[in-house]
Amino acid sequence: MSNKLFIYNSLSRKKEEFQPLNPPFVGIYVCGPTVYSNPHLGHARVNIVFDILFRYLKLDYKVRYVRNITDVGHLENEETGEGEDRIVKKARQEQLEPMEVVQKYMNTFHKSMHRLNILDPDIEPRASGHIIEQQEMVKVLLDNGYAYEVNGSVYFDMERYSKEHKYGILSGRVLEELKTNTRELEGQDEKRNSFDFALWKKASPEHIMQWPSPWSDGFPGWHLECSVMSMKYLGDPFDIHGGGMDLQFPHHECEIAQSTAATGRQPVKYWMHNNMITINGQKMARSLNNFITLDELFSGDHKLLEQAYSPMAIRFFILQAHYRSTLDFSNEALQAAQKGFERLMKAVEILGVLPVSDSSTVSVSELKDKCYKAMNDDLNTPVLISHLFVGVKMINSINDGKKKISADDLDDIKSLYNLFVYDVLGLEWVETDEKDDELTGKVIEALLSIRHEAKLNKDWTTSDRIRDELGALGIIIKDTKDGANWEKS
Ligand code: ZN
């Protein structure tokens, strides 16, 4: 990174110089998805943000990037840790095995991440694959006196913890406040205090994901997996823990409490959190009907979308904001991102055919310094991109004969753009013709509306023929109560 990298540590609430615990090794743990529904814009953001960190650190260090898959224990209400397991609920609704739900949404998650050119983590551990390790940590916490068992469930004893350690160091939450806020909530009778959280939950007989344990047939609490799996694969303590800002409380706060209670020391040196995406100025929420999945963005199939957007336009859009700022989604913003991305990539293409002169009238080394400086300042990708656009102007005026560049400088600027555009920002020029895809989509929609009319007229021959012929072309039509959907097989 050709200089010192500073990152904002959520724990100290300031920018700190990044110094790995065991150079040249760096360990990163990022909270991955709970795989019970299709990935959306929020997943794109957190994973692109930490992809940039991963890519940038890889230039100088030997990085191990761990991102988990939550496939058990994430209950509906995150604040209270109560309610039904999200995966179990989905399995019941879709009449699937819980592990079928997990596999299905893990596959769509991976597919979307690949389309966004997000690098795979080095290890992707699953909570259900680490039940024994989680039980081991529960035993340690019980032995250390930081947990108690009641009716087959084991809870973390926050009052005991806060006597010796400070709870809320990340989020600034105070135990007293939690006490008043959570007192009235139902279903918490067996806990000593309403803010105690579950390490192990006894399962009801009809609960379809449960494992034997010394305490009951049950399942681990949601927070436990991240403490256990980060420690298992990255050691204790490790360098960087990342995630969305919405996970600071209670998830990351509980992780810190568990790990500290188990080992006697803080588990993580640098905590990093990305801010949220809003949609036309509003919070993204299922209840507001403004949840846009990545597949919908790629296909344009959502009422808030004016068109389909390419994965690279979305990636570029996300990188145009600093990760700690909120980012507002709108059609205009994405359309502008698409144009900006194309302008940048065209300039990269022109680099291959620029005429060289004996000397330069441009300064490549100055540009290079500025690019590194932007990234070293807490991964400031919008500033980096603005410098790359200054370079685009430079490239275009050399191409127009208004400026000159020497052969050496041309080599330098080529490697500069290769490094920052491809390796660091992870942008790529996708060869498939998106215009063609868009047209195909419109033709299919037209056929579906003819089929819809045919069905209304009880003309089953025509409606079946359209379905079969599209099927033969690999276009699968699915009839739902809201009309027909289609997808490529
Ligand atoms: Zn986590």
Tab-separated table of N, CA, C and O in Angstrom, residues 308-423:
chain	number	residue	atom	x	y	z
A	308	ALA	N	-33.081	-2.599	-15.794
A	308	ALA	CA	-32.151	-3.547	-15.192
A	308	ALA	C	-30.804	-2.852	-15.007
A	308	ALA	O	-30.452	-1.966	-15.788
A	309	TYR	N	-30.070	-3.240	-13.950
A	309	TYR	CA	-28.755	-2.654	-13.726
A	309	TYR	C	-27.700	-3.751	-13.723
A	309	TYR	O	-27.912	-4.822	-13.162
A	310	SER	N	-26.571	-3.462	-14.341
A	310	SER	CA	-25.527	-4.487	-14.410
A	310	SER	C	-24.839	-4.584	-13.048
A	310	SER	O	-24.766	-3.603	-12.298
A	311	PRO	N	-24.341	-5.780	-12.729
A	311	PRO	CA	-23.633	-5.951	-11.454
A	311	PRO	C	-22.501	-4.932	-11.281
A	311	PRO	O	-22.282	-4.433	-10.185
A	312	MET	N	-21.811	-4.588	-12.371
A	312	MET	CA	-20.698	-3.641	-12.246
A	312	MET	C	-21.188	-2.222	-11.973
A	312	MET	O	-20.521	-1.454	-11.283
A	313	ALA	N	-22.364	-1.867	-12.511
A	313	ALA	CA	-22.923	-0.538	-12.206
A	313	ALA	C	-23.247	-0.469	-10.720
A	313	ALA	O	-23.013	0.554	-10.065
A	314	ILE	N	-23.773	-1.574	-10.173
A	314	ILE	CA	-24.115	-1.616	-8.743
A	314	ILE	C	-22.852	-1.544	-7.893
A	314	ILE	O	-22.768	-0.800	-6.921
A	315	ARG	N	-21.851	-2.298	-8.305
A	315	ARG	CA	-20.570	-2.275	-7.579
A	315	ARG	C	-19.980	-0.859	-7.583
A	315	ARG	O	-19.560	-0.341	-6.557
A	316	PHE	N	-19.987	-0.241	-8.755
A	316	PHE	CA	-19.429	1.101	-8.900
A	316	PHE	C	-20.225	2.102	-8.061
A	316	PHE	O	-19.656	2.967	-7.395
A	317	PHE	N	-21.538	1.966	-8.086
A	317	PHE	CA	-22.428	2.821	-7.291
A	317	PHE	C	-22.069	2.744	-5.808
A	317	PHE	O	-21.954	3.760	-5.112
A	318	ILE	N	-21.862	1.533	-5.308
A	318	ILE	CA	-21.529	1.339	-3.895
A	318	ILE	C	-20.154	1.930	-3.565
A	318	ILE	O	-19.962	2.536	-2.519
A	319	LEU	N	-19.211	1.804	-4.501
A	319	LEU	CA	-17.857	2.307	-4.260
A	319	LEU	C	-17.769	3.825	-4.341
A	319	LEU	O	-16.803	4.428	-3.878
A	320	GLN	N	-18.767	4.444	-4.942
A	320	GLN	CA	-18.773	5.909	-5.049
A	320	GLN	C	-19.095	6.591	-3.727
A	320	GLN	O	-19.032	7.812	-3.628
A	321	ALA	N	-19.493	5.813	-2.727
A	321	ALA	CA	-19.734	6.378	-1.395
A	321	ALA	C	-18.700	5.804	-0.441
A	321	ALA	O	-18.251	4.670	-0.600
A	322	HIS	N	-18.320	6.587	0.552
A	322	HIS	CA	-17.431	6.035	1.567
A	322	HIS	C	-18.223	5.034	2.412
A	322	HIS	O	-19.406	5.238	2.667
A	323	TYR	N	-17.563	3.960	2.821
A	323	TYR	CA	-18.327	2.882	3.463
A	323	TYR	C	-18.981	3.290	4.776
A	323	TYR	O	-19.939	2.648	5.219
A	324	ARG	N	-18.479	4.383	5.414
A	324	ARG	CA	-19.090	4.773	6.678
A	324	ARG	C	-20.211	5.794	6.502
A	324	ARG	O	-20.806	6.245	7.476
A	325	SER	N	-20.498	6.184	5.245
A	325	SER	CA	-21.624	7.085	4.983
A	325	SER	C	-22.833	6.249	4.609
A	325	SER	O	-22.692	5.160	4.059
A	326	THR	N	-24.018	6.806	4.849
A	326	THR	CA	-25.182	6.103	4.308
A	326	THR	C	-25.169	6.305	2.803
A	326	THR	O	-24.569	7.248	2.287
A	327	LEU	N	-25.817	5.423	2.107
A	327	LEU	CA	-25.832	5.484	0.655
A	327	LEU	C	-27.284	5.375	0.223
A	327	LEU	O	-27.972	4.429	0.598
A	328	ASP	N	-27.729	6.376	-0.523
A	328	ASP	CA	-29.127	6.352	-0.925
A	328	ASP	C	-29.263	5.818	-2.342
A	328	ASP	O	-28.661	6.320	-3.280
A	329	PHE	N	-30.093	4.791	-2.460
A	329	PHE	CA	-30.353	4.213	-3.762
A	329	PHE	C	-31.440	5.005	-4.473
A	329	PHE	O	-32.453	5.364	-3.875
A	330	SER	N	-31.227	5.293	-5.758
A	330	SER	CA	-32.303	5.802	-6.603
A	330	SER	C	-31.947	5.404	-8.029
A	330	SER	O	-30.784	5.100	-8.327
A	331	ASN	N	-32.934	5.393	-8.896
A	331	ASN	CA	-32.665	5.053	-10.293
A	331	ASN	C	-31.647	6.020	-10.901
A	331	ASN	O	-30.726	5.596	-11.594
A	332	GLU	N	-31.801	7.326	-10.584
A	332	GLU	CA	-30.900	8.334	-11.155
A	332	GLU	C	-29.453	8.053	-10.723
A	332	GLU	O	-28.538	8.119	-11.533
A	333	ALA	N	-29.303	7.731	-9.427
A	333	ALA	CA	-27.946	7.500	-8.915
A	333	ALA	C	-27.309	6.294	-9.601
A	333	ALA	O	-26.133	6.309	-9.960
A	334	LEU	N	-28.108	5.243	-9.816
A	334	LEU	CA	-27.550	4.052	-10.457
A	334	LEU	C	-27.272	4.289	-11.936
A	334	LEU	O	-26.288	3.793	-12.485
A	335	GLN	N	-28.134	5.064	-12.575
A	335	GLN	CA	-27.903	5.380	-13.986
A	335	GLN	C	-26.631	6.215	-14.139
A	335	GLN	O	-25.838	6.003	-15.060
A	336	ALA	N	-26.435	7.144	-13.203
A	336	ALA	CA	-25.201	7.949	-13.236
A	336	ALA	C	-23.987	7.058	-12.998
A	336	ALA	O	-22.942	7.236	-13.641
A	337	ALA	N	-24.133	6.096	-12.083
A	337	ALA	CA	-23.027	5.175	-11.806
A	337	ALA	C	-22.686	4.350	-13.047
A	337	ALA	O	-21.519	4.144	-13.376
A	338	GLN	N	-23.709	3.899	-13.736
A	338	GLN	CA	-23.503	3.111	-14.965
A	338	GLN	C	-22.695	3.930	-15.982
A	338	GLN	O	-21.725	3.445	-16.563
A	339	LYS	N	-23.069	5.192	-16.154
A	339	LYS	CA	-22.358	6.071	-17.112
A	339	LYS	C	-20.916	6.298	-16.680
A	339	LYS	O	-19.987	6.244	-17.490
A	340	GLY	N	-20.748	6.573	-15.382
A	340	GLY	CA	-19.405	6.809	-14.855
A	340	GLY	C	-18.517	5.595	-15.053
A	340	GLY	O	-17.371	5.699	-15.488
A	341	PHE	N	-19.075	4.428	-14.752
A	341	PHE	CA	-18.334	3.181	-14.907
A	341	PHE	C	-17.891	3.008	-16.362
A	341	PHE	O	-16.728	2.683	-16.644
A	342	GLU	N	-18.807	3.255	-17.292
A	342	GLU	CA	-18.472	3.081	-18.716
A	342	GLU	C	-17.378	4.064	-19.156
A	342	GLU	O	-16.483	3.706	-19.921
A	343	ARG	N	-17.471	5.306	-18.641
A	343	ARG	CA	-16.485	6.312	-19.005
A	343	ARG	C	-15.092	5.894	-18.511
A	343	ARG	O	-14.098	6.018	-19.227
A	344	LEU	N	-15.059	5.375	-17.292
A	344	LEU	CA	-13.780	4.921	-16.727
A	344	LEU	C	-13.205	3.758	-17.547
A	344	LEU	O	-12.031	3.754	-17.892
A	345	MET	N	-14.062	2.795	-17.876
A	345	MET	CA	-13.579	1.605	-18.567
A	345	MET	C	-13.153	1.920	-20.009
A	345	MET	O	-12.232	1.303	-20.526
A	346	LYS	N	-13.823	2.886	-20.606
A	346	LYS	CA	-13.414	3.310	-21.961
A	346	LYS	C	-12.012	3.898	-21.927
A	346	LYS	O	-11.186	3.638	-22.808
A	347	ALA	N	-11.742	4.701	-20.899
A	347	ALA	CA	-10.408	5.300	-20.776
A	347	ALA	C	-9.350	4.216	-20.588
A	347	ALA	O	-8.255	4.298	-21.145
A	348	VAL	N	-9.694	3.178	-19.808
A	348	VAL	CA	-8.754	2.069	-19.606
A	348	VAL	C	-8.465	1.384	-20.944
A	348	VAL	O	-7.329	1.015	-21.246
A	349	GLU	N	-9.498	1.298	-21.762
A	349	GLU	CA	-9.335	0.690	-23.090
A	349	GLU	C	-8.414	1.547	-23.971
A	349	GLU	O	-7.532	1.020	-24.657
A	350	ILE	N	-8.629	2.870	-23.909
A	350	ILE	CA	-7.822	3.806	-24.712
A	350	ILE	C	-6.340	3.724	-24.335
A	350	ILE	O	-5.468	3.888	-25.176
A	351	LEU	N	-6.078	3.424	-23.040
A	351	LEU	CA	-4.687	3.296	-22.576
A	351	LEU	C	-3.880	2.349	-23.460
A	351	LEU	O	-2.680	2.544	-23.656
A	352	GLY	N	-4.558	1.352	-24.011
A	352	GLY	CA	-3.884	0.353	-24.840
A	352	GLY	C	-3.438	0.886	-26.193
A	352	GLY	O	-2.611	0.259	-26.860
A	353	VAL	N	-3.983	2.029	-26.607
A	353	VAL	CA	-3.663	2.527	-27.957
A	353	VAL	C	-3.126	3.966	-27.939
A	353	VAL	O	-3.101	4.638	-28.965
A	354	LEU	N	-2.691	4.429	-26.746
A	354	LEU	CA	-2.210	5.821	-26.668
A	354	LEU	C	-0.892	6.004	-27.416
A	354	LEU	O	-0.001	5.161	-27.326
A	355	PRO	N	-0.753	7.135	-28.111
A	355	PRO	CA	0.533	7.411	-28.763
A	355	PRO	C	1.571	7.866	-27.727
A	355	PRO	O	1.230	8.555	-26.774
A	356	VAL	N	2.819	7.428	-27.894
A	356	VAL	CA	3.861	7.862	-26.948
A	356	VAL	C	4.732	8.961	-27.560
A	356	VAL	O	4.888	9.047	-28.777
A	357	SER	N	5.269	9.792	-26.664
A	357	SER	CA	6.150	10.888	-27.082
A	357	SER	C	7.499	10.730	-26.387
A	357	SER	O	7.675	9.833	-25.548
A	358	ASP	N	8.453	11.612	-26.714
A	358	ASP	CA	9.766	11.549	-26.082
A	358	ASP	C	9.692	11.932	-24.612
A	358	ASP	O	10.465	11.443	-23.788
A	359	SER	N	8.776	12.855	-24.298
A	359	SER	CA	8.666	13.293	-22.895
A	359	SER	C	7.195	13.455	-22.529
A	359	SER	O	6.322	13.425	-23.405
A	360	SER	N	6.945	13.639	-21.226
A	360	SER	CA	5.565	13.758	-20.747
A	360	SER	C	5.216	15.187	-20.383
A	360	SER	O	6.072	15.918	-19.863
A	361	THR	N	3.985	15.545	-20.605
A	361	THR	CA	3.481	16.809	-20.056
A	361	THR	C	2.431	16.520	-18.983
A	361	THR	O	1.661	17.388	-18.606
A	362	VAL	N	2.412	15.265	-18.526
A	362	VAL	CA	1.494	14.882	-17.440
A	362	VAL	C	2.308	14.236	-16.320
A	362	VAL	O	3.394	13.727	-16.569
A	363	SER	N	1.768	14.259	-15.085
A	363	SER	CA	2.491	13.640	-13.974
A	363	SER	C	1.766	12.403	-13.474
A	363	SER	O	0.740	12.485	-12.800
A	364	VAL	N	2.329	11.245	-13.831
A	364	VAL	CA	1.713	9.988	-13.405
A	364	VAL	C	2.023	9.705	-11.940
A	364	VAL	O	1.166	9.217	-11.206
A	365	SER	N	3.241	10.064	-11.506
A	365	SER	CA	3.617	9.718	-10.124
A	365	SER	C	2.750	10.490	-9.121
A	365	SER	O	2.397	9.963	-8.064
A	366	GLU	N	2.394	11.710	-9.480
A	366	GLU	CA	1.535	12.495	-8.589
A	366	GLU	C	0.158	11.827	-8.460
A	366	GLU	O	-0.402	11.701	-7.375
A	367	LEU	N	-0.355	11.381	-9.599
A	367	LEU	CA	-1.649	10.696	-9.608
A	367	LEU	C	-1.601	9.429	-8.754
A	367	LEU	O	-2.500	9.144	-7.955
A	368	LYS	N	-0.505	8.693	-8.918
A	368	LYS	CA	-0.325	7.452	-8.177
A	368	LYS	C	-0.325	7.710	-6.663
A	368	LYS	O	-1.009	7.015	-5.902
A	369	ASP	N	0.422	8.737	-6.245
A	369	ASP	CA	0.465	9.075	-4.813
A	369	ASP	C	-0.922	9.384	-4.270
A	369	ASP	O	-1.286	8.972	-3.175
A	370	LYS	N	-1.676	10.142	-5.080
A	370	LYS	CA	-3.015	10.522	-4.623
A	370	LYS	C	-3.934	9.306	-4.486
A	370	LYS	O	-4.758	9.237	-3.574
A	371	CYS	N	-3.791	8.355	-5.400
A	371	CYS	CA	-4.633	7.145	-5.342
A	371	CYS	C	-4.346	6.352	-4.068
A	371	CYS	O	-5.256	5.936	-3.351
A	372	TYR	N	-3.051	6.155	-3.781
A	372	TYR	CA	-2.698	5.435	-2.558
A	372	TYR	C	-3.163	6.194	-1.312
A	372	TYR	O	-3.658	5.610	-0.359
A	373	LYS	N	-2.986	7.501	-1.378
A	373	LYS	CA	-3.347	8.328	-0.226
A	373	LYS	C	-4.847	8.166	0.093
A	373	LYS	O	-5.242	8.055	1.258
A	374	ALA	N	-5.659	8.140	-0.951
A	374	ALA	CA	-7.101	7.984	-0.752
A	374	ALA	C	-7.411	6.636	-0.095
A	374	ALA	O	-8.166	6.567	0.882
A	375	MET	N	-6.807	5.573	-0.605
A	375	MET	CA	-7.086	4.248	-0.036
A	375	MET	C	-6.540	4.131	1.394
A	375	MET	O	-7.145	3.475	2.237
A	376	ASN	N	-5.383	4.757	1.626
A	376	ASN	CA	-4.794	4.675	2.974
A	376	ASN	C	-5.575	5.483	4.001
A	376	ASN	O	-5.392	5.313	5.196
A	377	ASP	N	-6.427	6.366	3.518
A	377	ASP	CA	-7.262	7.140	4.416
A	377	ASP	C	-8.596	6.417	4.618
A	377	ASP	O	-9.627	6.789	4.064
A	378	ASP	N	-8.547	5.327	5.369
A	378	ASP	CA	-9.755	4.572	5.709
A	378	ASP	C	-10.530	4.131	4.459
A	378	ASP	O	-11.754	4.268	4.392
A	379	LEU	N	-9.788	3.614	3.472
A	379	LEU	CA	-10.394	3.056	2.239
A	379	LEU	C	-11.355	4.055	1.585
A	379	LEU	O	-12.520	3.719	1.346
A	380	ASN	N	-10.837	5.240	1.311
A	380	ASN	CA	-11.727	6.266	0.751
A	380	ASN	C	-11.897	6.068	-0.758
A	380	ASN	O	-11.277	6.764	-1.581
A	381	THR	N	-12.767	5.144	-1.110
A	381	THR	CA	-12.966	4.818	-2.541
A	381	THR	C	-13.569	5.973	-3.352
A	381	THR	O	-13.196	6.115	-4.516
A	382	PRO	N	-14.481	6.814	-2.803
A	382	PRO	CA	-14.980	7.918	-3.643
A	382	PRO	C	-13.868	8.888	-4.037
A	382	PRO	O	-13.841	9.365	-5.172
A	383	VAL	N	-12.949	9.157	-3.115
A	383	VAL	CA	-11.831	10.041	-3.454
A	383	VAL	C	-10.905	9.349	-4.456
A	383	VAL	O	-10.448	9.958	-5.432
A	384	LEU	N	-10.673	8.056	-4.248
A	384	LEU	CA	-9.866	7.309	-5.226
A	384	LEU	C	-10.485	7.420	-6.626
A	384	LEU	O	-9.793	7.693	-7.610
A	385	ILE	N	-11.795	7.203	-6.689
A	385	ILE	CA	-12.466	7.247	-7.990
A	385	ILE	C	-12.360	8.649	-8.610
A	385	ILE	O	-12.138	8.784	-9.813
A	386	SER	N	-12.463	9.684	-7.775
A	386	SER	CA	-12.350	11.034	-8.346
A	386	SER	C	-10.946	11.261	-8.917
A	386	SER	O	-10.786	11.895	-9.959
A	387	HIS	N	-9.916	10.711	-8.264
A	387	HIS	CA	-8.562	10.819	-8.832
A	387	HIS	C	-8.457	10.023	-10.134
A	387	HIS	O	-7.814	10.467	-11.086
A	388	LEU	N	-9.079	8.857	-10.154
A	388	LEU	CA	-9.033	8.058	-11.391
A	388	LEU	C	-9.695	8.819	-12.537
A	388	LEU	O	-9.274	8.705	-13.687
A	389	PHE	N	-10.728	9.615	-12.208
A	389	PHE	CA	-11.376	10.415	-13.255
A	389	PHE	C	-10.516	11.602	-13.702
A	389	PHE	O	-10.586	11.996	-14.871
A	390	VAL	N	-9.731	12.146	-12.793
A	390	VAL	CA	-8.751	13.158	-13.215
A	390	VAL	C	-7.806	12.503	-14.237
A	390	VAL	O	-7.475	13.084	-15.277
A	391	GLY	N	-7.443	11.265	-13.946
A	391	GLY	CA	-6.603	10.506	-14.880
A	391	GLY	C	-7.314	10.241	-16.202
A	391	GLY	O	-6.678	10.219	-17.263
A	392	VAL	N	-8.619	10.034	-16.150
A	392	VAL	CA	-9.392	9.798	-17.382
A	392	VAL	C	-9.284	11.026	-18.298
A	392	VAL	O	-9.053	10.912	-19.498
A	393	LYS	N	-9.397	12.209	-17.682
A	393	LYS	CA	-9.241	13.464	-18.457
A	393	LYS	C	-7.856	13.510	-19.090
A	393	LYS	O	-7.699	13.883	-20.252
A	394	MET	N	-6.869	13.141	-18.304
A	394	MET	CA	-5.483	13.131	-18.769
A	394	MET	C	-5.340	12.181	-19.963
A	394	MET	O	-4.781	12.536	-20.998
A	395	ILE	N	-5.898	10.983	-19.810
A	395	ILE	CA	-5.810	9.968	-20.868
A	395	ILE	C	-6.492	10.482	-22.147
A	395	ILE	O	-5.941	10.368	-23.246
A	396	ASN	N	-7.663	11.082	-21.966
A	396	ASN	CA	-8.390	11.570	-23.138
A	396	ASN	C	-7.650	12.714	-23.831
A	396	ASN	O	-7.644	12.794	-25.067
A	397	SER	N	-7.015	13.602	-23.048
A	397	SER	CA	-6.326	14.706	-23.729
A	397	SER	C	-5.023	14.239	-24.383
A	397	SER	O	-4.593	14.823	-25.377
A	398	ILE	N	-4.430	13.166	-23.861
A	398	ILE	CA	-3.269	12.584	-24.574
A	398	ILE	C	-3.758	11.974	-25.892
A	398	ILE	O	-3.154	12.156	-26.953
A	399	ASN	N	-4.886	11.309	-25.800
A	399	ASN	CA	-5.463	10.686	-26.997
A	399	ASN	C	-5.829	11.730	-28.061
A	399	ASN	O	-5.714	11.483	-29.264
A	400	ASP	N	-6.266	12.924	-27.580
A	400	ASP	CA	-6.622	14.010	-28.516
A	400	ASP	C	-5.408	14.793	-28.997
A	400	ASP	O	-5.555	15.756	-29.758
A	401	GLY	N	-4.223	14.453	-28.512
A	401	GLY	CA	-3.007	15.153	-28.932
A	401	GLY	C	-2.762	16.451	-28.179
A	401	GLY	O	-1.844	17.200	-28.503
A	402	LYS	N	-3.554	16.726	-27.135
A	402	LYS	CA	-3.362	17.982	-26.383
A	402	LYS	C	-2.278	17.837	-25.325
A	402	LYS	O	-1.725	18.817	-24.862
A	403	LYS	N	-2.050	16.613	-24.882
A	403	LYS	CA	-1.003	16.354	-23.889
A	403	LYS	C	-0.111	15.228	-24.408
A	403	LYS	O	-0.499	14.481	-25.303
A	404	LYS	N	1.081	15.110	-23.792
A	404	LYS	CA	2.020	14.080	-24.246
A	404	LYS	C	2.412	13.163	-23.093
A	404	LYS	O	2.449	13.565	-21.934
A	405	ILE	N	2.742	11.906	-23.452
A	405	ILE	CA	3.201	10.960	-22.414
A	405	ILE	C	4.370	10.144	-22.963
A	405	ILE	O	4.374	9.753	-24.136
A	406	SER	N	5.362	9.918	-22.090
A	406	SER	CA	6.528	9.125	-22.503
A	406	SER	C	6.185	7.639	-22.369
A	406	SER	O	5.220	7.268	-21.696
A	407	ALA	N	7.027	6.795	-22.972
A	407	ALA	CA	6.785	5.346	-22.936
A	407	ALA	C	6.820	4.832	-21.489
A	407	ALA	O	5.974	4.017	-21.089
A	408	ASP	N	7.778	5.335	-20.700
A	408	ASP	CA	7.877	4.893	-19.300
A	408	ASP	C	6.642	5.286	-18.497
A	408	ASP	O	6.104	4.489	-17.726
A	409	ASP	N	6.219	6.542	-18.696
A	409	ASP	CA	5.026	7.002	-17.980
A	409	ASP	C	3.783	6.236	-18.412
A	409	ASP	O	2.886	5.978	-17.605
A	410	LEU	N	3.746	5.880	-19.689
A	410	LEU	CA	2.587	5.113	-20.179
A	410	LEU	C	2.542	3.744	-19.484
A	410	LEU	O	1.476	3.298	-19.048
A	411	ASP	N	3.709	3.103	-19.361
A	411	ASP	CA	3.757	1.824	-18.627
A	411	ASP	C	3.264	2.014	-17.198
A	411	ASP	O	2.503	1.187	-16.675
A	412	ASP	N	3.697	3.110	-16.589
A	412	ASP	CA	3.306	3.374	-15.201
A	412	ASP	C	1.799	3.581	-15.058
A	412	ASP	O	1.175	3.065	-14.137
A	413	ILE	N	1.248	4.367	-15.962
A	413	ILE	CA	-0.191	4.663	-15.825
A	413	ILE	C	-1.019	3.414	-16.136
A	413	ILE	O	-2.060	3.176	-15.515
A	414	LYS	N	-0.519	2.587	-17.058
A	414	LYS	CA	-1.222	1.318	-17.322
A	414	LYS	C	-1.233	0.441	-16.079
A	414	LYS	O	-2.268	-0.117	-15.707
A	415	SER	N	-0.081	0.323	-15.425
A	415	SER	CA	-0.080	-0.552	-14.244
A	415	SER	C	-0.864	0.088	-13.094
A	415	SER	O	-1.486	-0.629	-12.301
A	416	LEU	N	-0.864	1.418	-13.050
A	416	LEU	CA	-1.668	2.109	-12.032
A	416	LEU	C	-3.156	1.777	-12.193
A	416	LEU	O	-3.846	1.444	-11.221
A	417	TYR	N	-3.654	1.853	-13.423
A	417	TYR	CA	-5.080	1.567	-13.656
A	417	TYR	C	-5.384	0.080	-13.492
A	417	TYR	O	-6.445	-0.280	-12.994
A	418	ASN	N	-4.459	-0.765	-13.910
A	418	ASN	CA	-4.663	-2.205	-13.673
A	418	ASN	C	-4.822	-2.483	-12.191
A	418	ASN	O	-5.713	-3.224	-11.767
A	419	LEU	N	-3.930	-1.859	-11.431
A	419	LEU	CA	-3.929	-2.097	-9.991
A	419	LEU	C	-5.223	-1.591	-9.344
A	419	LEU	O	-5.923	-2.345	-8.658
A	420	PHE	N	-5.539	-0.317	-9.571
A	420	PHE	CA	-6.660	0.255	-8.831
A	420	PHE	C	-8.026	-0.112	-9.405
A	420	PHE	O	-8.970	-0.361	-8.657
A	421	VAL	N	-8.140	-0.168	-10.719
A	421	VAL	CA	-9.453	-0.458	-11.310
A	421	VAL	C	-9.788	-1.947	-11.182
A	421	VAL	O	-10.872	-2.307	-10.723
A	422	TYR	N	-8.837	-2.800	-11.557
A	422	TYR	CA	-9.139	-4.235	-11.566
A	422	TYR	C	-8.868	-4.903	-10.207
A	422	TYR	O	-9.735	-5.588	-9.673
A	423	ASP	N	-7.643	-4.687	-9.681
A	423	ASP	CA	-7.263	-5.459	-8.486
A	423	ASP	C	-7.885	-4.908	-7.205
A	423	ASP	O	-8.331	-5.680	-6.359
